[in-house]
Amino acid sequence: MGPAVRAWGRVRREAAAIREAVRAAPRRTVVTETVLAGLGLLCSLAPLPLELPDQPVVAVLVGLWAALLVPARLRYPVLTVLGCMPLIAGNNVWAMVVVPCVVWSAVRRVTPVRRVWGAVAVSTAGSVLLSLGAAFSELPTTPYLVTGLVVAALFILLPALSATVMGRRRPLKGLLRERNAYLEQTRFLTDEAARMEERARIAAEMHDLLGHRIGLMSVHAGALQLAAERQAPPLAPQAELLHTTARTAMDELRGILGVLRHEYGEDTGERGTREDLAALVEDSRNAGAEAELDWNAPESDDIDARTRQAVHRVTREGLTNALKHAPGAPVRVSFLQVEGGLVLISVVNEAPPAPGSAGEGSRSGLVGLQERIGLLGGVLHAGPRPGGGFVLAARIPVRPESPPAYATSPGTASDGAGSRPPLSTEVLTWPRLLGGGCAGLLVLLPTIGGAVVLLIMTLLD
């Protein structure tokens, strides 16, 4: 296989790769590049209607070449910089204006920096040599050399320098974002660690203080129940209720400690079921309340035990508050499982028949209940009703996340932010980024001024 065949095969492969890249590119990118290439072609062919050149075919080919360099900068940035040599060496000033734009955009896509300056050096030297070759009919005197160097410096060197300066801002901005994400993640983890430590301390104090006292109450209540069954049978139900209440308090204390310690594997029994809520409503009736249960959901085992525990707590808190602050008022407990994986539980009581009989509360129960439901990703609402009375309602996920979902910085998990220590503050500063951008724009000012001067001189001629 000869060199010509291998070269032709490589050209075909590159053409196929370019075709696939165009098909895979977003429609917006294709349209933008097409418009830019058309503008480059129009700019290069602008002098043709004004004055027909000596070689119109060459002028058209130069315009097409300038238009092809516009999309080529995306895939072949180094070859694009080298391809600017014919435009600099020609006598079409309008085509020269396309060169700094193409070079500036292409150089920003070239890495490492040594490849950039290698391509720029070759392109600059080639432009000067081609300019001297085009003027070979005359002696290659110093003015041609100086003019070629000035044009190459204005339209290749300075745009490449500006693109290099501004191209360094892109990784710096990325590193700055990563550092900010790292610091935000560190702050979040520090706050979370402090929160967990405080909850563990509270759980330890509750276990040491309340657990011991409630355990003693349960033991003495059991002994009192046995004594009442033998010596005072009429008091046996009250003693049994006292013993049951003490055991329930101990179980609920263990559940609270599990929530504070983020332990979600504990057994919550059959709480939160229809039978459990019916039992709570029945206890309220026995205490003198006019309570009823409205169950609007099928009995299902899909509800998480933590959600059932929260439903039990909301129901019990609402019924207790109704008995305490609105004695004699009708109370309705409503349970509803809706689409989207949510459970709605509400306890609504009417206005009490005796306005002056409502007691004062510390709202500590509601605060603790809100904390529990918030840990499960739910929402609690408690407040007076417009027509009188009070409503306690909660919206809780059927399957809460484990561990609970806390607010984190967007994008910290996907881009690996926080996996490395933050870089030096001396490197990642906004003034340095802004200074780099301003320096890059200042470098372009001679190029813009030179292009304007050349265009004005061309129009005047």
Tab-separated table of C-alpha atoms in Angstrom:
chain	number	residue	atom	x	y	z
A	1	MET	CA	0.000	0.000	0.000
A	2	GLY	CA	1.546	3.232	-1.197
A	3	PRO	CA	1.661	6.571	0.612
A	4	ALA	CA	-1.012	8.020	-1.658
A	5	VAL	CA	-3.443	5.228	-0.804
A	6	ARG	CA	-2.777	5.602	2.922
A	7	ALA	CA	-3.249	9.362	2.707
A	8	TRP	CA	-6.521	8.931	0.826
A	9	GLY	CA	-7.757	6.429	3.407
A	10	ARG	CA	-6.921	8.827	6.215
A	11	VAL	CA	-8.768	11.642	4.435
A	12	ARG	CA	-11.840	9.445	4.099
A	13	ARG	CA	-11.720	8.505	7.769
A	14	GLU	CA	-11.403	12.147	8.789
A	15	ALA	CA	-14.297	13.096	6.517
A	16	ALA	CA	-16.457	10.367	8.080
A	17	ALA	CA	-15.474	11.526	11.586
A	18	ILE	CA	-16.351	15.125	10.716
A	19	ARG	CA	-19.703	14.033	9.328
A	20	GLU	CA	-20.507	12.082	12.513
A	21	ALA	CA	-19.408	15.015	14.676
A	22	VAL	CA	-21.739	17.344	12.779
A	23	ARG	CA	-24.630	14.909	13.209
A	24	ALA	CA	-23.950	14.529	16.927
A	25	ALA	CA	-23.508	18.264	17.553
A	26	PRO	CA	-26.441	20.240	18.974
A	27	ARG	CA	-28.588	21.995	16.424
A	28	ARG	CA	-27.792	25.355	17.976
A	29	THR	CA	-24.041	24.788	17.506
A	30	VAL	CA	-24.470	23.791	13.856
A	31	VAL	CA	-26.582	26.855	13.101
A	32	THR	CA	-24.149	29.170	14.917
A	33	GLU	CA	-21.109	27.835	13.076
A	34	THR	CA	-22.905	28.013	9.747
A	35	VAL	CA	-23.798	31.668	10.350
A	36	LEU	CA	-20.233	32.496	11.404
A	37	ALA	CA	-18.798	30.779	8.323
A	38	GLY	CA	-21.222	32.724	6.122
A	39	LEU	CA	-20.166	35.985	7.746
A	40	GLY	CA	-16.515	35.115	7.145
A	41	LEU	CA	-17.259	34.430	3.487
A	42	LEU	CA	-19.180	37.692	3.073
A	43	CYS	CA	-16.408	39.647	4.774
A	44	SER	CA	-13.766	38.100	2.507
A	45	LEU	CA	-15.791	38.743	-0.667
A	46	ALA	CA	-16.831	42.262	0.325
A	47	PRO	CA	-14.405	44.055	-2.094
A	48	LEU	CA	-15.568	42.108	-5.180
A	49	PRO	CA	-18.707	44.221	-5.871
A	50	LEU	CA	-16.721	47.411	-5.390
A	51	GLU	CA	-13.749	46.624	-7.596
A	52	LEU	CA	-13.169	43.500	-9.657
A	53	PRO	CA	-9.697	42.133	-8.820
A	54	ASP	CA	-7.183	41.002	-11.393
A	55	GLN	CA	-7.674	37.369	-10.353
A	56	PRO	CA	-11.329	36.948	-9.288
A	57	VAL	CA	-11.042	33.166	-9.021
A	58	VAL	CA	-8.213	33.463	-6.529
A	59	ALA	CA	-10.185	36.030	-4.559
A	60	VAL	CA	-13.183	33.680	-4.382
A	61	LEU	CA	-10.972	30.776	-3.323
A	62	VAL	CA	-9.442	32.933	-0.585
A	63	GLY	CA	-12.938	33.810	0.658
A	64	LEU	CA	-13.960	30.134	0.712
A	65	TRP	CA	-10.751	29.265	2.537
A	66	ALA	CA	-11.483	31.911	5.187
A	67	ALA	CA	-15.014	30.550	5.583
A	68	LEU	CA	-13.710	26.975	6.013
A	69	LEU	CA	-11.277	28.060	8.730
A	70	VAL	CA	-14.201	29.208	10.919
A	71	PRO	CA	-15.676	25.733	11.644
A	72	ALA	CA	-12.276	24.023	11.352
A	73	ARG	CA	-11.066	25.804	14.495
A	74	LEU	CA	-13.319	23.561	16.621
A	75	ARG	CA	-11.796	20.234	15.521
A	76	TYR	CA	-8.370	21.208	14.175
A	77	PRO	CA	-7.251	24.340	16.085
A	78	VAL	CA	-3.517	23.920	15.347
A	79	LEU	CA	-4.090	23.380	11.621
A	80	THR	CA	-6.426	26.373	11.628
A	81	VAL	CA	-3.673	28.628	12.975
A	82	LEU	CA	-1.307	27.321	10.304
A	83	GLY	CA	-4.004	27.756	7.668
A	84	CYS	CA	-4.112	31.510	8.269
A	85	MET	CA	-0.813	31.992	6.425
A	86	PRO	CA	-2.368	32.368	2.920
A	87	LEU	CA	-4.802	34.987	4.193
A	88	ILE	CA	-2.013	37.060	5.748
A	89	ALA	CA	0.184	36.767	2.660
A	90	GLY	CA	-2.599	37.789	0.261
A	91	ASN	CA	-3.643	41.284	-0.651
A	92	ASN	CA	-7.261	40.899	0.521
A	93	VAL	CA	-7.482	43.073	3.611
A	94	TRP	CA	-11.074	42.003	4.229
A	95	ALA	CA	-9.970	38.362	4.500
A	96	MET	CA	-7.200	39.407	6.904
A	97	VAL	CA	-9.856	40.706	9.314
A	98	VAL	CA	-11.146	37.139	9.716
A	99	VAL	CA	-7.688	35.904	10.801
A	100	PRO	CA	-7.504	37.427	14.341
A	101	CYS	CA	-11.001	36.157	15.157
A	102	VAL	CA	-10.156	32.638	14.000
A	103	VAL	CA	-6.747	32.601	15.712
A	104	TRP	CA	-8.177	33.920	18.985
A	105	SER	CA	-10.867	31.226	19.081
A	106	ALA	CA	-8.586	28.388	17.933
A	107	VAL	CA	-5.739	29.085	20.350
A	108	ARG	CA	-8.080	28.837	23.346
A	109	ARG	CA	-8.693	25.200	22.405
A	110	VAL	CA	-5.023	24.186	22.124
A	111	THR	CA	-3.163	22.538	24.995
A	112	PRO	CA	-0.438	22.567	26.160
A	113	VAL	CA	0.875	26.103	25.762
A	114	ARG	CA	4.043	25.014	23.946
A	115	ARG	CA	1.931	23.666	21.095
A	116	VAL	CA	0.231	27.038	20.868
A	117	TRP	CA	3.431	28.995	20.481
A	118	GLY	CA	4.921	26.412	18.149
A	119	ALA	CA	1.947	26.781	15.798
A	120	VAL	CA	1.971	30.577	16.153
A	121	ALA	CA	5.718	30.774	15.401
A	122	VAL	CA	5.369	28.604	12.290
A	123	SER	CA	2.323	30.564	11.117
A	124	THR	CA	4.044	33.924	11.657
A	125	ALA	CA	7.246	32.886	9.886
A	126	GLY	CA	5.272	31.309	7.051
A	127	SER	CA	3.180	34.436	6.612
A	128	VAL	CA	6.283	36.601	6.317
A	129	LEU	CA	7.906	34.225	3.826
A	130	LEU	CA	4.768	34.026	1.713
A	131	SER	CA	4.511	37.818	1.740
A	132	LEU	CA	8.085	38.069	0.452
A	133	GLY	CA	7.376	35.404	-2.170
A	134	ALA	CA	4.295	37.254	-3.370
A	135	ALA	CA	6.425	40.372	-3.819
A	136	PHE	CA	9.289	38.491	-5.479
A	137	SER	CA	8.688	40.357	-8.732
A	138	GLU	CA	10.241	43.246	-6.911
A	139	LEU	CA	13.296	43.126	-4.739
A	140	PRO	CA	12.500	41.801	-1.239
A	141	THR	CA	13.491	45.015	0.404
A	142	THR	CA	13.204	45.853	4.063
A	143	PRO	CA	9.735	47.520	3.817
A	144	TYR	CA	8.136	44.224	2.690
A	145	LEU	CA	9.769	42.363	5.544
A	146	VAL	CA	8.719	44.971	8.100
A	147	THR	CA	5.172	45.074	6.745
A	148	GLY	CA	4.877	41.290	6.865
A	149	LEU	CA	6.149	41.165	10.419
A	150	VAL	CA	3.794	43.935	11.560
A	151	VAL	CA	0.756	42.328	9.950
A	152	ALA	CA	1.667	38.896	11.316
A	153	ALA	CA	2.210	40.361	14.794
A	154	LEU	CA	-1.098	42.234	14.735
A	155	PHE	CA	-3.254	39.428	13.332
A	156	ILE	CA	-1.536	36.282	14.718
A	157	LEU	CA	0.797	37.009	17.634
A	158	LEU	CA	-1.388	39.421	19.606
A	159	PRO	CA	-4.662	37.419	19.225
A	160	ALA	CA	-2.758	34.267	20.265
A	161	LEU	CA	-1.352	36.050	23.316
A	162	SER	CA	-4.795	37.361	24.273
A	163	ALA	CA	-6.361	33.921	23.852
A	164	THR	CA	-3.618	32.354	25.986
A	165	VAL	CA	-4.178	34.842	28.786
A	166	MET	CA	-7.953	34.509	28.712
A	167	GLY	CA	-7.799	30.744	28.190
A	168	ARG	CA	-6.069	30.354	31.542
A	169	ARG	CA	-9.119	31.901	33.206
A	170	ARG	CA	-11.323	28.925	32.326
A	171	PRO	CA	-9.489	26.321	34.479
A	172	LEU	CA	-9.072	28.906	37.212
A	173	LYS	CA	-12.804	29.523	37.277
A	174	GLY	CA	-13.405	25.793	37.414
A	175	LEU	CA	-10.968	25.434	40.295
A	176	LEU	CA	-12.558	28.374	42.083
A	177	ARG	CA	-15.990	26.776	41.797
A	178	GLU	CA	-14.561	23.487	43.076
A	179	ARG	CA	-12.944	25.222	46.011
A	180	ASN	CA	-16.164	27.013	46.913
A	181	ALA	CA	-18.057	23.726	46.688
A	182	TYR	CA	-15.439	22.098	48.898
A	183	LEU	CA	-15.750	24.823	51.518
A	184	GLU	CA	-19.539	24.653	51.399
A	185	GLN	CA	-19.440	20.884	51.819
A	186	THR	CA	-16.999	21.249	54.701
A	187	ARG	CA	-19.275	23.761	56.399
A	188	PHE	CA	-22.264	21.471	55.956
A	189	LEU	CA	-20.392	18.462	57.377
A	190	THR	CA	-19.175	20.536	60.321
A	191	ASP	CA	-22.707	21.699	61.121
A	192	GLU	CA	-24.037	18.177	60.746
A	193	ALA	CA	-21.355	16.785	63.050
A	194	ALA	CA	-22.194	19.409	65.677
A	195	ARG	CA	-25.898	18.613	65.318
A	196	MET	CA	-25.279	14.890	65.716
A	197	GLU	CA	-23.050	15.451	68.728
A	198	GLU	CA	-25.686	17.591	70.419
A	199	ARG	CA	-28.413	15.051	69.740
A	200	ALA	CA	-26.234	12.253	71.082
A	201	ARG	CA	-25.619	14.275	74.251
A	202	ILE	CA	-29.348	14.923	74.690
A	203	ALA	CA	-30.114	11.257	74.077
A	204	ALA	CA	-27.550	10.206	76.677
A	205	GLU	CA	-29.001	12.590	79.272
A	206	MET	CA	-32.553	11.424	78.576
A	207	HIS	CA	-31.482	7.796	78.832
A	208	ASP	CA	-29.623	8.340	82.106
A	209	LEU	CA	-32.232	10.541	83.788
A	210	LEU	CA	-35.666	9.743	82.394
A	211	GLY	CA	-34.979	6.108	81.597
A	212	HIS	CA	-34.121	5.309	85.209
A	213	ARG	CA	-37.115	7.196	86.623
A	214	ILE	CA	-39.619	5.722	84.202
A	215	GLY	CA	-38.191	2.257	84.845
A	216	LEU	CA	-38.797	2.711	88.569
A	217	MET	CA	-42.324	3.962	87.873
A	218	SER	CA	-43.025	0.874	85.783
A	219	VAL	CA	-41.756	-1.462	88.487
A	220	HIS	CA	-43.765	0.230	91.233
A	221	ALA	CA	-46.843	0.406	88.991
A	222	GLY	CA	-46.591	-3.342	88.411
A	223	ALA	CA	-46.344	-3.973	92.115
A	224	LEU	CA	-49.278	-1.640	92.712
A	225	GLN	CA	-51.329	-3.548	90.127
A	226	LEU	CA	-50.673	-6.879	91.842
A	227	ALA	CA	-51.500	-5.420	95.251
A	228	ALA	CA	-54.695	-3.813	93.929
A	229	GLU	CA	-55.874	-7.082	92.386
A	230	ARG	CA	-55.541	-8.798	95.784
A	231	GLN	CA	-56.571	-6.083	98.201
A	232	ALA	CA	-58.708	-3.556	96.220
A	233	PRO	CA	-60.194	-5.118	93.059
A	234	PRO	CA	-62.180	-1.941	92.153
A	235	LEU	CA	-58.872	-0.087	91.764
A	236	ALA	CA	-57.249	-2.793	89.631
A	237	PRO	CA	-58.169	-1.223	86.229
A	238	GLN	CA	-56.636	2.116	87.223
A	239	ALA	CA	-53.496	0.394	88.467
A	240	GLU	CA	-53.275	-1.623	85.258
A	241	LEU	CA	-53.673	1.592	83.238
A	242	LEU	CA	-50.863	3.176	85.250
A	243	HIS	CA	-48.599	0.169	84.618
A	244	THR	CA	-49.424	0.109	80.883
A	245	THR	CA	-48.817	3.829	80.593
A	246	ALA	CA	-45.413	3.493	82.237
A	247	ARG	CA	-44.389	0.712	79.854
A	248	THR	CA	-45.652	2.725	76.873
A	249	ALA	CA	-43.673	5.735	78.065
A	250	MET	CA	-40.539	3.609	78.252
A	251	ASP	CA	-41.076	2.295	74.707
A	252	GLU	CA	-41.675	5.788	73.392
A	253	LEU	CA	-38.566	7.045	75.157
A	254	ARG	CA	-36.549	4.384	73.342
A	255	GLY	CA	-38.091	5.531	70.062
A	256	ILE	CA	-37.184	9.156	70.772
A	257	LEU	CA	-33.631	8.155	71.594
A	258	GLY	CA	-33.450	6.249	68.310
A	259	VAL	CA	-34.569	9.333	66.409
A	260	LEU	CA	-32.015	11.508	68.157
A	261	ARG	CA	-29.265	9.005	67.375
A	262	HIS	CA	-30.508	8.356	63.821
A	263	GLU	CA	-31.145	4.692	64.615
A	264	TYR	CA	-33.947	3.545	62.341
A	265	GLY	CA	-33.825	-0.181	62.790
A	266	GLU	CA	-35.822	-0.327	66.044
A	267	ASP	CA	-39.146	-2.106	66.107
A	268	THR	CA	-42.095	0.276	66.466
A	269	GLY	CA	-44.663	-2.497	66.811
A	270	GLU	CA	-48.063	-2.069	65.174
A	271	ARG	CA	-48.250	1.668	65.612
A	272	GLY	CA	-49.727	3.851	62.918
A	273	THR	CA	-52.120	1.156	61.734
A	274	ARG	CA	-55.871	1.491	61.585
A	275	GLU	CA	-56.269	-0.557	64.766
A	276	ASP	CA	-53.697	1.588	66.558
A	277	LEU	CA	-55.416	4.859	65.638
A	278	ALA	CA	-58.782	3.362	66.532
A	279	ALA	CA	-57.388	2.431	69.940
A	280	LEU	CA	-56.147	5.985	70.483
A	281	VAL	CA	-59.550	7.362	69.521
A	282	GLU	CA	-61.241	4.869	71.847
A	283	ASP	CA	-58.989	5.953	74.722
A	284	SER	CA	-60.014	9.564	74.059
A	285	ARG	CA	-63.667	8.548	74.142
A	286	ASN	CA	-63.111	6.807	77.474
A	287	ALA	CA	-61.569	10.048	78.726
A	288	GLY	CA	-64.736	11.955	77.797
A	289	ALA	CA	-63.930	13.282	74.325
A	290	GLU	CA	-66.299	13.057	71.373
A	291	ALA	CA	-63.721	11.599	68.972
A	292	GLU	CA	-64.034	9.644	65.728
A	293	LEU	CA	-61.709	8.185	63.125
A	294	ASP	CA	-61.976	8.754	59.376
A	295	TRP	CA	-59.741	6.207	57.567
A	296	ASN	CA	-59.479	6.823	53.811
A	297	ALA	CA	-56.705	4.441	52.765
A	298	PRO	CA	-56.317	0.704	52.214
A	299	GLU	CA	-54.464	-1.233	54.855
A	300	SER	CA	-50.986	-1.650	53.416
A	301	ASP	CA	-47.600	-2.882	54.577
A	302	ASP	CA	-45.761	-0.499	52.250
A	303	ILE	CA	-45.721	2.294	54.819
A	304	ASP	CA	-42.386	2.574	56.571
A	305	ALA	CA	-42.288	1.885	60.314
A	306	ARG	CA	-40.898	5.373	60.945
A	307	THR	CA	-43.850	6.905	59.108
A	308	ARG	CA	-46.294	4.803	61.139
A	309	GLN	CA	-44.565	5.931	64.311
A	310	ALA	CA	-44.909	9.565	63.229
A	311	VAL	CA	-48.605	9.029	62.396
A	312	HIS	CA	-49.108	7.583	65.872
A	313	ARG	CA	-47.370	10.541	67.465
A	314	VAL	CA	-49.375	13.124	65.509
A	315	THR	CA	-52.648	11.421	66.387
A	316	ARG	CA	-51.793	11.080	70.050
A	317	GLU	CA	-50.519	14.657	70.306
A	318	GLY	CA	-53.635	16.021	68.608
A	319	LEU	CA	-56.001	14.046	70.801
A	320	THR	CA	-54.092	14.972	73.948
A	321	ASN	CA	-54.147	18.661	73.063
A	322	ALA	CA	-57.870	18.497	72.292
A	323	LEU	CA	-58.579	16.922	75.679
A	324	LYS	CA	-56.371	19.435	77.447
A	325	HIS	CA	-57.236	22.685	75.676
A	326	ALA	CA	-60.710	22.026	74.245
A	327	PRO	CA	-62.502	19.635	76.606
A	328	GLY	CA	-65.894	18.561	75.330
A	329	ALA	CA	-65.208	19.632	71.712
A	330	PRO	CA	-65.763	17.108	68.892
A	331	VAL	CA	-62.517	15.731	67.460
A	332	ARG	CA	-61.984	14.084	64.083
A	333	VAL	CA	-58.896	12.083	63.144
A	334	SER	CA	-58.401	11.722	59.367
A	335	PHE	CA	-55.894	9.429	57.668
A	336	LEU	CA	-55.333	9.590	53.906
A	337	GLN	CA	-52.704	7.997	51.666
A	338	VAL	CA	-52.336	9.995	48.459
A	339	GLU	CA	-50.447	9.476	45.217
A	340	GLY	CA	-46.836	10.483	45.138
A	341	GLY	CA	-45.808	8.431	48.161
A	342	LEU	CA	-47.294	10.665	50.873
A	343	VAL	CA	-49.416	10.095	53.949
A	344	LEU	CA	-51.735	12.803	55.262
A	345	ILE	CA	-52.771	12.671	58.908
A	346	SER	CA	-54.823	15.378	60.599
A	347	VAL	CA	-56.515	15.887	63.964
A	348	VAL	CA	-59.188	18.602	63.903
A	349	ASN	CA	-61.219	19.711	66.909
A	350	GLU	CA	-64.086	22.155	67.007
A	351	ALA	CA	-64.289	25.130	69.325
A	352	PRO	CA	-64.764	24.097	72.976
A	353	PRO	CA	-68.256	24.583	74.395
A	354	ALA	CA	-66.828	26.548	77.332
A	355	PRO	CA	-64.486	29.282	75.973
A	356	GLY	CA	-62.807	29.881	79.309
A	357	SER	CA	-61.918	26.251	79.946
A	358	ALA	CA	-58.938	26.009	77.578
A	359	GLY	CA	-55.598	25.655	79.301
A	360	GLU	CA	-52.248	27.153	78.435
A	361	GLY	CA	-49.510	25.005	76.908
A	362	SER	CA	-45.781	25.375	76.304
A	363	ARG	CA	-45.987	23.983	72.738
A	364	SER	CA	-42.959	21.818	73.520
A	365	GLY	CA	-44.833	18.759	72.248
A	366	LEU	CA	-45.456	20.412	68.884
A	367	VAL	CA	-41.821	21.484	68.649
A	368	GLY	CA	-40.608	17.934	69.235
A	369	LEU	CA	-43.174	16.576	66.805
A	370	GLN	CA	-42.075	19.027	64.138
A	371	GLU	CA	-38.461	17.947	64.626
A	372	ARG	CA	-39.397	14.276	64.261
A	373	ILE	CA	-41.415	14.812	61.090
A	374	GLY	CA	-38.772	17.110	59.660
A	375	LEU	CA	-36.195	14.343	60.055
A	376	LEU	CA	-38.395	12.129	57.902
A	377	GLY	CA	-38.713	14.775	55.191
A	378	GLY	CA	-42.300	15.681	56.085
A	379	VAL	CA	-44.150	18.890	56.914
A	380	LEU	CA	-46.184	19.667	60.028
A	381	HIS	CA	-48.898	22.302	60.296
A	382	ALA	CA	-50.485	23.359	63.566
A	383	GLY	CA	-52.739	26.362	64.089
A	384	PRO	CA	-56.246	27.638	64.823
A	385	ARG	CA	-59.049	27.180	62.335
A	386	PRO	CA	-60.844	30.195	60.816
A	387	GLY	CA	-64.212	29.099	62.219
A	388	GLY	CA	-62.855	28.184	65.619
A	389	GLY	CA	-61.038	25.170	66.903
A	390	PHE	CA	-57.611	23.841	66.146
A	391	VAL	CA	-55.999	21.665	63.457
A	392	LEU	CA	-52.872	19.539	63.636
A	393	ALA	CA	-51.900	18.071	60.263
A	394	ALA	CA	-48.810	16.408	58.828
A	395	ARG	CA	-47.683	15.315	55.386
A	396	ILE	CA	-45.124	12.491	55.648
A	397	PRO	CA	-43.388	10.397	52.964
A	398	VAL	CA	-44.454	6.759	52.852
A	399	ARG	CA	-40.825	5.673	52.454
A	400	PRO	CA	-38.553	8.291	54.060
A	401	GLU	CA	-34.955	8.478	52.989
A	402	SER	CA	-32.374	6.861	55.204
A	403	PRO	CA	-30.363	8.653	56.395
A	404	PRO	CA	-32.510	11.802	56.291
A	405	ALA	CA	-31.894	14.103	53.339
A	406	TYR	CA	-30.361	17.401	54.316
A	407	ALA	CA	-29.766	20.386	52.044
A	408	THR	CA	-26.405	20.120	50.334
A	409	SER	CA	-24.619	22.242	47.770
A	410	PRO	CA	-25.822	21.654	44.200
A	411	GLY	CA	-23.476	19.616	42.105
A	412	THR	CA	-21.167	18.570	44.958
A	413	ALA	CA	-21.806	14.868	44.432
A	414	SER	CA	-21.488	14.805	40.662
A	415	ASP	CA	-18.351	16.769	40.066
A	416	GLY	CA	-16.307	15.335	42.908
A	417	ALA	CA	-16.088	18.619	44.803
A	418	GLY	CA	-14.650	18.172	48.234
A	419	SER	CA	-12.569	15.132	47.269
A	420	ARG	CA	-9.391	17.216	47.289
A	421	PRO	CA	-8.282	19.968	49.674
A	422	PRO	CA	-8.897	23.509	48.460
A	423	LEU	CA	-6.161	25.152	46.438
A	424	SER	CA	-4.259	28.187	47.597
A	425	THR	CA	-6.299	31.329	48.050
A	426	GLU	CA	-3.458	33.241	46.410
A	427	VAL	CA	-4.159	31.397	43.150
A	428	LEU	CA	-7.948	31.359	43.204
A	429	THR	CA	-9.113	34.934	43.569
A	430	TRP	CA	-11.673	36.869	41.573
A	431	PRO	CA	-9.344	39.896	41.143
A	432	ARG	CA	-6.811	37.607	39.491
A	433	LEU	CA	-9.484	36.253	37.134
A	434	LEU	CA	-10.786	39.712	36.312
A	435	GLY	CA	-7.254	41.002	35.847
A	436	GLY	CA	-6.501	38.211	33.396
A	437	GLY	CA	-9.604	39.041	31.392
A	438	CYS	CA	-8.791	42.740	31.287
A	439	ALA	CA	-5.190	42.016	30.231
A	440	GLY	CA	-6.439	39.754	27.449
A	441	LEU	CA	-8.758	42.451	26.149
A	442	LEU	CA	-6.039	45.123	26.297
A	443	VAL	CA	-3.757	42.947	24.179
A	444	LEU	CA	-6.424	42.928	21.471
A	445	LEU	CA	-6.620	46.711	21.212
A	446	PRO	CA	-3.655	47.048	18.786
A	447	THR	CA	-5.145	44.301	16.628
A	448	ILE	CA	-8.515	46.027	16.479
A	449	GLY	CA	-6.891	49.377	15.770
A	450	GLY	CA	-4.691	47.924	13.031
A	451	ALA	CA	-7.634	46.214	11.342
A	452	VAL	CA	-9.660	49.431	11.397
A	453	VAL	CA	-6.763	51.404	9.912
A	454	LEU	CA	-6.228	48.863	7.114
A	455	LEU	CA	-9.928	48.824	6.253
A	456	ILE	CA	-10.086	52.615	6.155
A	457	MET	CA	-7.039	52.790	3.914
A	458	THR	CA	-8.557	50.179	1.610
A	459	LEU	CA	-11.819	52.097	1.323
A	460	LEU	CA	-10.019	55.371	0.644
A	461	ASP	CA	-7.983	53.785	-2.138
